[in-house]
Short mmCIF file of C-alpha atoms in Angstrom, two decimals:
data_model
loop_
_atom_site.label_atom_id
_atom_site.label_comp_id
_atom_site.label_asym_id
_atom_site.label_seq_id
_atom_site.Cartn_x
_atom_site.Cartn_y
_atom_site.Cartn_z
CA MET A 1 0.00 0.00 0.00
CA LYS A 2 1.27 3.43 -0.93
CA PRO A 3 1.40 6.00 1.87
CA ILE A 4 -1.17 8.75 1.34
CA ALA A 5 -0.31 12.45 1.65
CA PHE A 6 -2.89 15.24 1.59
CA ILE A 7 -1.69 18.69 0.46
CA THR A 8 -3.68 21.90 0.78
CA GLY A 9 -2.47 24.59 -1.60
CA ILE A 10 -1.25 21.97 -4.07
CA THR A 11 -1.44 24.32 -7.06
CA GLY A 12 0.90 26.88 -5.48
CA GLN A 13 4.67 27.08 -5.66
CA ASP A 14 5.40 24.90 -2.63
CA GLY A 15 2.45 22.57 -3.08
CA SER A 16 3.36 21.68 -6.65
CA TYR A 17 7.02 21.04 -5.84
CA LEU A 18 6.04 18.96 -2.80
CA ALA A 19 3.60 16.93 -4.90
CA GLU A 20 6.36 16.14 -7.41
CA PHE A 21 8.70 15.18 -4.57
CA LEU A 22 6.17 12.86 -2.93
CA LEU A 23 5.23 11.19 -6.22
CA GLN A 24 8.91 10.35 -6.66
CA LYS A 25 8.76 8.79 -3.16
CA ASN A 26 5.85 6.61 -4.36
CA TYR A 27 3.10 8.33 -2.37
CA GLN A 28 -0.51 8.62 -3.36
CA VAL A 29 -0.92 12.39 -3.40
CA VAL A 30 -4.31 13.94 -2.68
CA GLY A 31 -4.54 17.66 -3.32
CA MET A 32 -7.20 20.17 -2.35
CA VAL A 33 -8.34 22.72 -4.90
CA SER A 34 -10.53 25.62 -3.84
CA PRO A 35 -13.09 26.71 -6.45
CA LYS A 36 -13.19 30.21 -4.93
CA ASN A 37 -9.49 30.89 -4.48
CA ASP A 38 -7.69 28.69 -7.01
CA ILE A 39 -4.73 30.21 -8.89
CA GLY A 40 -5.03 27.73 -11.77
CA LYS A 41 -3.37 24.41 -12.45
CA GLN A 42 -0.35 25.54 -14.45
CA ASN A 43 2.07 24.46 -11.71
CA ILE A 44 0.75 20.88 -11.61
CA LYS A 45 -0.02 20.47 -15.31
CA SER A 46 2.78 17.94 -15.89
CA ILE A 47 1.71 15.72 -12.95
CA GLU A 48 -2.06 16.29 -12.78
CA SER A 49 -2.87 12.81 -14.15
CA SER A 50 -0.91 11.28 -11.24
CA LEU A 51 -2.76 13.27 -8.56
CA THR A 52 -6.10 12.83 -6.80
CA LEU A 53 -7.66 16.31 -6.71
CA GLU A 54 -10.51 17.11 -4.33
CA THR A 55 -12.60 20.26 -4.02
CA GLY A 56 -12.39 21.96 -0.64
CA ASP A 57 -11.51 25.09 1.27
CA LEU A 58 -9.78 25.93 4.55
CA LEU A 59 -12.87 28.00 5.43
CA ASP A 60 -15.13 24.96 5.01
CA TYR A 61 -14.95 22.39 7.83
CA GLU A 62 -17.20 19.90 6.03
CA SER A 63 -14.98 19.73 2.95
CA LEU A 64 -11.87 19.16 5.09
CA TYR A 65 -13.67 16.51 7.14
CA ARG A 66 -14.84 14.73 3.98
CA ILE A 67 -11.34 14.55 2.46
CA ILE A 68 -9.51 13.51 5.63
CA THR A 69 -12.01 10.87 6.74
CA ARG A 70 -12.24 9.43 3.23
CA PHE A 71 -8.51 9.08 2.57
CA LYS A 72 -7.14 8.75 6.14
CA PRO A 73 -3.79 10.19 5.03
CA GLN A 74 -0.60 9.28 6.86
CA GLU A 75 0.63 12.85 6.28
CA ILE A 76 -1.07 16.22 5.84
CA TYR A 77 0.81 19.26 4.57
CA ASN A 78 -1.05 22.53 5.09
CA LEU A 79 0.43 24.82 2.45
CA GLY A 80 -2.79 26.63 1.59
CA GLY A 81 -3.60 30.11 2.77
CA ILE A 82 -3.17 33.80 2.13
CA THR A 83 0.54 34.30 1.55
CA PHE A 84 0.97 37.85 0.23
CA LEU A 85 1.71 40.09 3.22
CA PRO A 86 0.43 43.47 1.86
CA ALA A 87 -2.98 41.91 1.09
CA SER A 88 -3.39 40.97 4.75
CA TRP A 89 -3.86 44.62 5.71
CA ASP A 90 -6.82 44.93 3.33
CA LYS A 91 -8.33 41.58 4.30
CA ALA A 92 -7.32 41.08 7.92
CA THR A 93 -10.42 39.10 8.94
CA LEU A 94 -10.13 36.74 5.98
CA THR A 95 -6.39 36.32 6.59
CA LEU A 96 -6.97 35.25 10.20
CA ASP A 97 -9.87 33.00 9.22
CA VAL A 98 -7.91 31.15 6.53
CA ASN A 99 -4.42 31.12 8.06
CA ALA A 100 -5.33 30.58 11.72
CA LEU A 101 -8.86 29.16 11.99
CA GLY A 102 -8.21 27.02 8.90
CA VAL A 103 -5.40 25.35 10.83
CA THR A 104 -7.71 24.87 13.82
CA ARG A 105 -10.26 23.11 11.62
CA LEU A 106 -7.59 20.72 10.32
CA LEU A 107 -6.20 20.03 13.80
CA GLU A 108 -9.62 19.32 15.28
CA ILE A 109 -10.46 16.88 12.48
CA ILE A 110 -7.13 15.11 12.95
CA ARG A 111 -7.67 14.95 16.73
CA ASP A 112 -11.21 13.62 16.46
CA PHE A 113 -11.08 11.36 13.40
CA SER A 114 -7.50 10.66 12.31
CA PRO A 115 -5.12 10.97 15.29
CA GLN A 116 -2.46 8.81 13.64
CA THR A 117 -2.00 11.41 10.87
CA ARG A 118 1.20 13.44 10.92
CA PHE A 119 0.61 17.14 10.28
CA TYR A 120 2.92 19.77 8.78
CA GLN A 121 2.06 23.45 9.09
CA ALA A 122 3.71 26.08 6.89
CA THR A 123 4.66 28.84 9.30
CA SER A 124 6.79 31.83 8.27
CA ALA A 125 9.86 33.74 9.37
CA LYS A 126 7.58 36.80 9.45
CA ILE A 127 6.38 35.62 12.89
CA PHE A 128 9.59 37.15 14.29
CA GLY A 129 8.58 40.59 12.95
CA VAL A 130 11.22 43.03 14.16
CA PRO A 131 13.38 40.28 15.63
CA ALA A 132 14.90 40.33 19.09
CA GLU A 133 18.11 38.82 17.74
CA VAL A 134 19.96 38.13 14.51
CA PRO A 135 20.08 35.39 13.39
CA GLN A 136 16.84 33.89 14.66
CA THR A 137 16.54 30.40 16.16
CA GLU A 138 13.53 28.31 17.17
CA ALA A 139 13.79 30.00 20.62
CA THR A 140 13.63 33.59 19.33
CA PRO A 141 10.55 35.45 20.70
CA LEU A 142 7.68 35.97 18.28
CA ARG A 143 6.88 39.61 17.48
CA PRO A 144 4.38 39.71 14.60
CA VAL A 145 3.85 43.19 13.12
CA ASP A 146 1.03 42.75 10.57
CA PRO A 147 -2.14 40.64 10.14
CA TYR A 148 -0.31 38.05 8.02
CA SER A 149 2.40 37.41 10.60
CA VAL A 150 -0.18 37.48 13.42
CA SER A 151 -2.11 34.73 11.62
CA LYS A 152 1.05 32.66 11.15
CA ALA A 153 2.10 33.15 14.79
CA CYS A 154 -1.35 31.97 15.86
CA SER A 155 -1.09 28.83 13.71
CA HIS A 156 2.42 28.20 15.06
CA TYR A 157 1.16 28.24 18.64
CA LEU A 158 -1.88 26.11 17.78
CA VAL A 159 0.35 23.40 16.31
CA LYS A 160 2.49 23.45 19.44
CA ASN A 161 -0.58 23.38 21.72
CA PHE A 162 -2.20 20.43 19.95
CA ARG A 163 1.11 18.57 19.95
CA GLU A 164 1.64 19.02 23.67
CA HIS A 165 -1.96 18.74 24.88
CA PHE A 166 -3.29 15.96 22.65
CA LYS A 167 0.04 14.22 21.90
CA LEU A 168 -0.48 14.54 18.14
CA PHE A 169 2.41 14.49 15.65
CA THR A 170 2.14 18.12 14.57
CA VAL A 171 5.05 20.28 13.41
CA SER A 172 5.65 23.79 12.12
CA GLY A 173 8.23 24.62 9.51
CA ILE A 174 9.41 28.19 10.10
CA LEU A 175 10.39 28.80 6.49
CA TYR A 176 12.27 31.86 5.39
CA ASN A 177 11.64 33.36 1.97
CA HIS A 178 11.97 30.74 -0.74
CA GLU A 179 11.62 31.47 -4.40
CA SER A 180 11.54 29.62 -7.72
CA GLU A 181 10.40 29.77 -11.31
CA ARG A 182 6.85 29.22 -9.97
CA ARG A 183 6.84 32.22 -7.63
CA GLY A 184 3.90 34.58 -8.20
CA PRO A 185 4.75 37.81 -10.08
CA GLU A 186 3.52 39.91 -7.12
CA PHE A 187 6.59 38.82 -5.09
CA VAL A 188 9.64 41.01 -5.48
CA THR A 189 12.11 38.39 -6.73
CA ARG A 190 9.80 37.24 -9.53
CA LYS A 191 8.76 40.81 -10.24
CA ILE A 192 12.43 41.62 -10.88
CA THR A 193 13.33 38.54 -12.96
CA LEU A 194 10.22 38.91 -15.12
CA ALA A 195 10.84 42.62 -15.66
CA ALA A 196 14.50 42.02 -16.53
CA ALA A 197 13.46 39.49 -19.17
CA LYS A 198 10.79 41.84 -20.57
CA ILE A 199 13.25 44.75 -20.75
CA LYS A 200 15.80 42.51 -22.48
CA LEU A 201 13.17 41.67 -25.11
CA ASN A 202 12.13 45.35 -25.43
CA LEU A 203 8.68 44.58 -24.03
CA GLU A 204 9.04 47.06 -21.18
CA LYS A 205 11.14 50.16 -20.49
CA ASN A 206 11.64 50.12 -16.72
CA LEU A 207 10.76 48.55 -13.37
CA THR A 208 9.30 50.32 -10.32
CA LEU A 209 10.53 49.13 -6.92
CA GLY A 210 10.49 50.34 -3.32
CA ASN A 211 13.41 49.87 -0.93
CA LEU A 212 16.42 48.38 -2.74
CA ASP A 213 18.24 47.98 0.57
CA ALA A 214 15.57 45.71 2.12
CA ARG A 215 17.23 42.40 2.97
CA GLN A 216 15.92 38.84 3.17
CA ASP A 217 17.14 35.31 3.71
CA TRP A 218 16.21 33.76 0.34
CA GLY A 219 16.37 30.07 -0.58
CA TYR A 220 15.17 27.79 -3.39
CA ALA A 221 11.67 26.33 -2.96
CA PRO A 222 12.39 22.74 -4.14
CA ASP A 223 15.08 22.49 -1.44
CA TYR A 224 12.62 23.67 1.20
CA VAL A 225 9.84 21.20 0.41
CA GLU A 226 12.27 18.36 1.08
CA ALA A 227 12.66 19.76 4.61
CA MET A 228 8.88 19.60 5.09
CA TRP A 229 8.90 15.89 4.31
CA LEU A 230 11.91 15.25 6.53
CA MET A 231 10.12 16.82 9.51
CA LEU A 232 7.36 14.24 9.27
CA GLN A 233 9.78 11.30 9.08
CA GLN A 234 11.28 11.87 12.53
CA ASP A 235 10.61 9.86 15.68
CA LYS A 236 9.74 13.03 17.59
CA ALA A 237 7.56 15.92 16.43
CA ASP A 238 9.23 19.33 16.65
CA ASP A 239 9.45 22.72 14.95
CA TYR A 240 12.33 23.74 12.70
CA ILE A 241 13.69 26.84 11.04
CA ILE A 242 14.45 26.28 7.36
CA ALA A 243 16.69 29.01 5.97
CA SER A 244 19.78 29.62 3.87
CA GLY A 245 21.51 31.58 6.64
CA GLU A 246 22.56 34.19 4.06
CA SER A 247 21.27 37.74 3.78
CA HIS A 248 20.78 39.45 0.43
CA SER A 249 19.20 42.74 -0.62
CA VAL A 250 16.62 43.54 -3.28
CA ARG A 251 19.50 45.34 -5.00
CA ASP A 252 21.41 42.04 -5.12
CA VAL A 253 18.45 40.35 -6.84
CA ALA A 254 18.26 43.13 -9.44
CA GLU A 255 22.01 43.18 -10.03
CA ILE A 256 22.13 39.41 -10.70
CA ALA A 257 18.95 39.30 -12.79
CA PHE A 258 19.78 42.24 -15.04
CA GLY A 259 23.50 41.47 -15.09
CA TYR A 260 22.87 37.93 -16.33
CA LEU A 261 21.13 39.49 -19.35
CA GLY A 262 23.96 41.95 -19.93
CA LEU A 263 22.00 44.91 -18.55
CA ASP A 264 22.87 47.57 -15.95
CA PHE A 265 19.90 47.51 -13.54
CA ASN A 266 20.58 51.13 -12.47
CA LYS A 267 19.42 52.34 -15.89
CA PHE A 268 16.01 50.69 -15.66
CA ILE A 269 14.81 50.86 -12.04
CA VAL A 270 12.51 53.64 -10.80
CA ILE A 271 12.14 54.06 -7.03
CA ASP A 272 8.65 54.71 -5.63
CA LYS A 273 8.76 55.52 -1.93
CA LYS A 274 5.00 54.93 -1.62
CA ILE A 275 5.44 51.16 -1.97
CA ILE A 276 8.03 50.85 0.80
CA ARG A 277 6.45 48.84 3.62
CA HIS A 278 5.92 50.69 6.90
CA ALA A 279 6.82 47.71 9.07
CA GLU A 280 9.98 46.42 7.44
CA ALA A 281 11.67 43.86 9.66
CA ARG A 282 15.11 44.82 10.93
CA GLU A 283 16.70 41.74 9.44
CA LEU A 284 15.25 38.28 9.08
CA LEU A 285 18.12 35.83 8.96
CA GLY A 286 17.56 32.22 9.91
CA ASP A 287 19.77 29.83 11.84
CA SER A 288 18.85 26.40 10.48
CA SER A 289 21.53 24.50 12.41
CA LYS A 290 18.87 22.44 14.24
CA ALA A 291 17.38 21.24 10.94
CA ARG A 292 20.83 20.56 9.54
CA LYS A 293 21.80 18.51 12.57
CA ILE A 294 18.60 16.55 13.23
CA LEU A 295 17.01 16.35 9.78
CA GLY A 296 20.27 16.20 7.84
CA TRP A 297 18.86 18.93 5.60
CA ARG A 298 21.05 21.12 3.39
CA PRO A 299 20.09 23.68 0.73
CA ARG A 300 21.43 22.60 -2.66
CA VAL A 301 20.82 25.65 -4.88
CA GLY A 302 22.53 28.93 -3.98
CA PHE A 303 21.09 32.43 -4.21
CA LYS A 304 22.76 33.48 -7.47
CA ASP A 305 21.93 30.22 -9.25
CA MET A 306 18.31 30.52 -8.11
CA ILE A 307 17.90 34.02 -9.55
CA ILE A 308 19.50 32.92 -12.81
CA LYS A 309 17.13 29.93 -13.04
CA MET A 310 14.20 32.33 -12.61
CA VAL A 311 15.49 34.74 -15.27
CA GLU A 312 16.09 31.93 -17.77
CA ASN A 313 12.59 30.59 -17.18
CA ASP A 314 10.94 34.00 -17.60
CA LEU A 315 12.89 34.63 -20.80
CA LYS A 316 11.72 31.27 -22.13
CA LEU A 317 8.06 31.89 -21.18
CA LEU A 318 8.05 35.31 -22.83
CA LYS A 319 9.65 34.00 -26.02
CA GLU A 320 7.04 31.23 -26.14
CA GLY A 321 4.23 33.75 -25.67
CA LYS A 322 3.19 32.38 -22.27
CA TYR A 323 2.91 35.89 -20.81
CA GLU A 324 0.85 38.83 -21.97
CA ASN A 325 3.06 41.71 -22.93
#
C-alpha cells in the first residue's frame, strides 16, 4: 500500500514542488483545490494525471472533514492560505480565518477522526517581525507586526498546543523566503526577474521598486519542500527553522537578474517611496543548524543560481508567448 499524503495549496509554488517530490517517493498524493481561491493548475499540469484532486476550502470544515475521513492520510501538509503580506492589511479578517482558523479546523479533524496522521504546518519567518536577535533560532521570541504574521504566529502556537496537549504528531516549519520559477509575479524576486526578461526583449522600459536595501534570507523552494517531508519522518515531532543563513538585498536580486542578461539595472529601475512597507523587519536571517543537525537537511541551490534559473525561465516563457506583454 502506498502511503497517502494530503496537500492543501497543491497548485501553489510549494504545493506543486512537494507533490512532485512525494510522487517520486511513491506516495498517493491527494490535493485540495478551492473553487473560490484557485490560482489555476499551471504548476501541476505535468503531474495532474498522477494526482487525486478534491474540491475543498480551509474555510469549510465539512470539505476538510470529507477529504480527511475518506482518505485517512498518513501525512497532511497545510500549504494553503493567504501568503501575500500586503494583502493581509486589506483583508485582515479573511487572513486570520484562513491562516489561523483554517489550521484549527484541520487540527480538530485530525484529533477527532484521524489521530495517527502526521501534520505539517507552513509557518513563516515573518512571525519574528522586528526580531529580538539576529540570526533567529527556534527559541527567538515571536513579534508579529502585521495581520499576516499574526495569523502565522497563531497557527504556530496552535500546532504546538495540539502537539503538547493531545500528543499529536504536529510540526511547524518556520520557512524563510523561498523562491523559484513558480513564484507569483507579485513577489519582489519574480517581479524583478520577469521585468528584466521583458526589458531585455524590449517589451518594457523600466521597473518600479520600493526599498532596494531591504534584505531577506532567500532560498530555493524545491530544497525547502524536502525539509517539510523530513520533519514528518522523525521519531519526535518538533518545529524547525528552514533558511539559507545568508542575507541578500533587493538590489542584489536586481544586479544578478539584469546582469545575467547583460544589462545595468541602475538604468532601468525607478524608485517609488510609496510602496516601501511601513513595518519592514530589521533583518530576518535564519539559523537552520537544528534542521541541519537533526534532519540532515542542506540547501542545494545557492542564491545566485536561483535568480539565474528564474530569469532563464521567464525569458523562455516570454519567447514562447506564455505571458501577456
